[in-house]
């Protein structure tokens, strides 16, 4: 059986790719088959930050999701790796998605007594 050609796209539910510390962020990896006629890839996707695997999720209708609220403040380079299955070869995101978690802002209430 000949292998197809797959492509992975990664998005987050925050269009600006910014969130506040403690806020839930949902990352979605969409795996598409680039062959003609295309099929619907099955299997698993690993969501990674560098070499660290953040999650492993199963594809449903070509998409896998990962939700987290525990990213530290700062910039995070997130990638997705499709493990491949059957006639669908493994593939990964061409570029990392940069998601920035902003440190919590603190409001200070000052009461002045005269």
mmCIF file of C-alpha atoms in Angstrom:
data_model
loop_
_atom_site.group_PDB
_atom_site.id
_atom_site.type_symbol
_atom_site.label_atom_id
_atom_site.label_comp_id
_atom_site.label_asym_id
_atom_site.label_seq_id
_atom_site.Cartn_x
_atom_site.Cartn_y
_atom_site.Cartn_z
ATOM 1 C CA UNK A 1 0.000 0.000 0.000
ATOM 2 C CA UNK A 2 1.448 3.374 -1.014
ATOM 3 C CA UNK A 3 1.762 6.069 1.596
ATOM 4 C CA UNK A 4 -0.198 9.275 1.192
ATOM 5 C CA UNK A 5 0.915 12.791 2.000
ATOM 6 C CA UNK A 6 -0.314 14.454 5.185
ATOM 7 C CA UNK A 7 -0.124 18.018 6.458
ATOM 8 C CA UNK A 8 -0.640 19.330 10.005
ATOM 9 C CA UNK A 9 -2.082 22.759 10.848
ATOM 10 C CA UNK A 10 -2.119 24.043 14.433
ATOM 11 C CA UNK A 11 -4.423 26.723 15.850
ATOM 12 C CA UNK A 12 -5.570 27.936 19.250
ATOM 13 C CA UNK A 13 -8.941 29.211 20.432
ATOM 14 C CA UNK A 14 -7.285 32.582 21.155
ATOM 15 C CA UNK A 15 -7.021 34.289 17.735
ATOM 16 C CA UNK A 16 -4.337 36.678 18.986
ATOM 17 C CA UNK A 17 -2.402 33.731 20.530
ATOM 18 C CA UNK A 18 -2.353 35.570 23.871
ATOM 19 C CA UNK A 19 -3.959 34.516 27.132
ATOM 20 C CA UNK A 20 -3.781 35.404 30.811
ATOM 21 C CA UNK A 21 -2.059 33.153 33.300
ATOM 22 C CA UNK A 22 -4.508 30.485 34.505
ATOM 23 C CA UNK A 23 -6.785 30.927 31.477
ATOM 24 C CA UNK A 24 -7.695 27.787 29.522
ATOM 25 C CA UNK A 25 -6.248 27.582 26.030
ATOM 26 C CA UNK A 26 -7.431 24.971 23.529
ATOM 27 C CA UNK A 27 -4.997 23.940 20.809
ATOM 28 C CA UNK A 28 -6.344 22.120 17.738
ATOM 29 C CA UNK A 29 -4.234 20.123 15.307
ATOM 30 C CA UNK A 30 -5.924 19.419 11.976
ATOM 31 C CA UNK A 31 -4.376 16.681 9.854
ATOM 32 C CA UNK A 32 -5.262 16.642 6.161
ATOM 33 C CA UNK A 33 -4.516 14.068 3.491
ATOM 34 C CA UNK A 34 -3.028 15.750 0.425
ATOM 35 C CA UNK A 35 -3.577 12.794 -1.933
ATOM 36 C CA UNK A 36 -6.282 12.600 -4.599
ATOM 37 C CA UNK A 37 -8.822 11.439 -3.617
ATOM 38 C CA UNK A 38 -8.161 12.464 -0.022
ATOM 39 C CA UNK A 39 -8.922 10.246 2.935
ATOM 40 C CA UNK A 40 -9.514 11.125 6.571
ATOM 41 C CA UNK A 41 -6.405 10.510 8.671
ATOM 42 C CA UNK A 42 -6.792 8.536 11.896
ATOM 43 C CA UNK A 43 -4.463 7.965 14.816
ATOM 44 C CA UNK A 44 -2.818 10.299 17.317
ATOM 45 C CA UNK A 45 -1.194 13.717 17.537
ATOM 46 C CA UNK A 46 1.425 14.791 20.077
ATOM 47 C CA UNK A 47 1.338 18.427 21.186
ATOM 48 C CA UNK A 48 4.864 19.522 22.057
ATOM 49 C CA UNK A 49 6.884 22.411 23.404
ATOM 50 C CA UNK A 50 10.426 21.749 22.237
ATOM 51 C CA UNK A 51 11.181 18.125 23.149
ATOM 52 C CA UNK A 52 8.563 18.104 25.923
ATOM 53 C CA UNK A 53 5.335 16.271 25.058
ATOM 54 C CA UNK A 54 2.476 18.272 26.562
ATOM 55 C CA UNK A 55 -0.293 15.887 25.493
ATOM 56 C CA UNK A 56 -1.206 13.057 23.141
ATOM 57 C CA UNK A 57 -4.698 13.185 21.645
ATOM 58 C CA UNK A 58 -6.683 11.004 19.258
ATOM 59 C CA UNK A 59 -7.887 12.362 15.938
ATOM 60 C CA UNK A 60 -11.651 12.667 15.425
ATOM 61 C CA UNK A 61 -12.665 13.560 11.867
ATOM 62 C CA UNK A 62 -9.080 14.642 11.203
ATOM 63 C CA UNK A 63 -8.692 16.916 14.248
ATOM 64 C CA UNK A 64 -7.262 16.507 17.751
ATOM 65 C CA UNK A 65 -7.500 18.969 20.638
ATOM 66 C CA UNK A 66 -5.533 19.701 23.786
ATOM 67 C CA UNK A 67 -6.762 22.074 26.502
ATOM 68 C CA UNK A 68 -4.561 23.481 29.243
ATOM 69 C CA UNK A 69 -4.731 26.189 31.894
ATOM 70 C CA UNK A 70 -1.273 25.585 33.365
ATOM 71 C CA UNK A 71 1.067 27.337 30.932
ATOM 72 C CA UNK A 72 3.520 29.600 32.745
ATOM 73 C CA UNK A 73 3.761 33.287 31.947
ATOM 74 C CA UNK A 74 5.905 33.916 28.892
ATOM 75 C CA UNK A 75 6.226 32.763 25.301
ATOM 76 C CA UNK A 76 5.508 29.151 24.332
ATOM 77 C CA UNK A 77 6.470 27.583 20.974
ATOM 78 C CA UNK A 78 3.869 24.838 20.445
ATOM 79 C CA UNK A 79 4.095 22.218 17.689
ATOM 80 C CA UNK A 80 2.022 19.215 16.690
ATOM 81 C CA UNK A 81 3.337 15.857 15.502
ATOM 82 C CA UNK A 82 0.986 13.469 13.710
ATOM 83 C CA UNK A 83 2.217 9.950 14.468
ATOM 84 C CA UNK A 84 0.868 8.442 11.240
ATOM 85 C CA UNK A 85 -1.334 5.372 10.885
ATOM 86 C CA UNK A 86 -2.044 2.926 8.105
ATOM 87 C CA UNK A 87 -1.553 4.595 4.732
ATOM 88 C CA UNK A 88 -1.169 8.033 6.342
ATOM 89 C CA UNK A 89 2.483 8.947 7.051
ATOM 90 C CA UNK A 90 3.628 10.931 10.060
ATOM 91 C CA UNK A 91 4.048 14.684 9.678
ATOM 92 C CA UNK A 92 4.427 17.778 11.830
ATOM 93 C CA UNK A 93 3.636 21.467 11.802
ATOM 94 C CA UNK A 94 5.861 23.414 9.411
ATOM 95 C CA UNK A 95 6.291 26.218 11.956
ATOM 96 C CA UNK A 96 5.597 26.471 15.668
ATOM 97 C CA UNK A 97 2.590 28.362 16.964
ATOM 98 C CA UNK A 98 3.822 31.033 19.378
ATOM 99 C CA UNK A 99 1.410 31.481 22.261
ATOM 100 C CA UNK A 100 2.101 34.165 24.872
ATOM 101 C CA UNK A 101 0.766 33.894 28.405
ATOM 102 C CA UNK A 102 0.621 37.295 30.057
ATOM 103 C CA UNK A 103 1.407 37.581 33.754
ATOM 104 C CA UNK A 104 -1.633 38.424 35.840
ATOM 105 C CA UNK A 105 -2.154 42.090 36.391
ATOM 106 C CA UNK A 106 -2.918 43.056 39.944
ATOM 107 C CA UNK A 107 -5.266 45.818 40.894
ATOM 108 C CA UNK A 108 -4.414 47.625 44.092
ATOM 109 C CA UNK A 109 -7.096 49.401 46.068
ATOM 110 C CA UNK A 110 -5.777 52.189 48.250
ATOM 111 C CA UNK A 111 -8.041 53.718 50.831
ATOM 112 C CA UNK A 112 -7.076 57.165 51.964
ATOM 113 C CA UNK A 113 -8.276 58.182 55.406
ATOM 114 C CA UNK A 114 -8.163 61.892 56.290
#
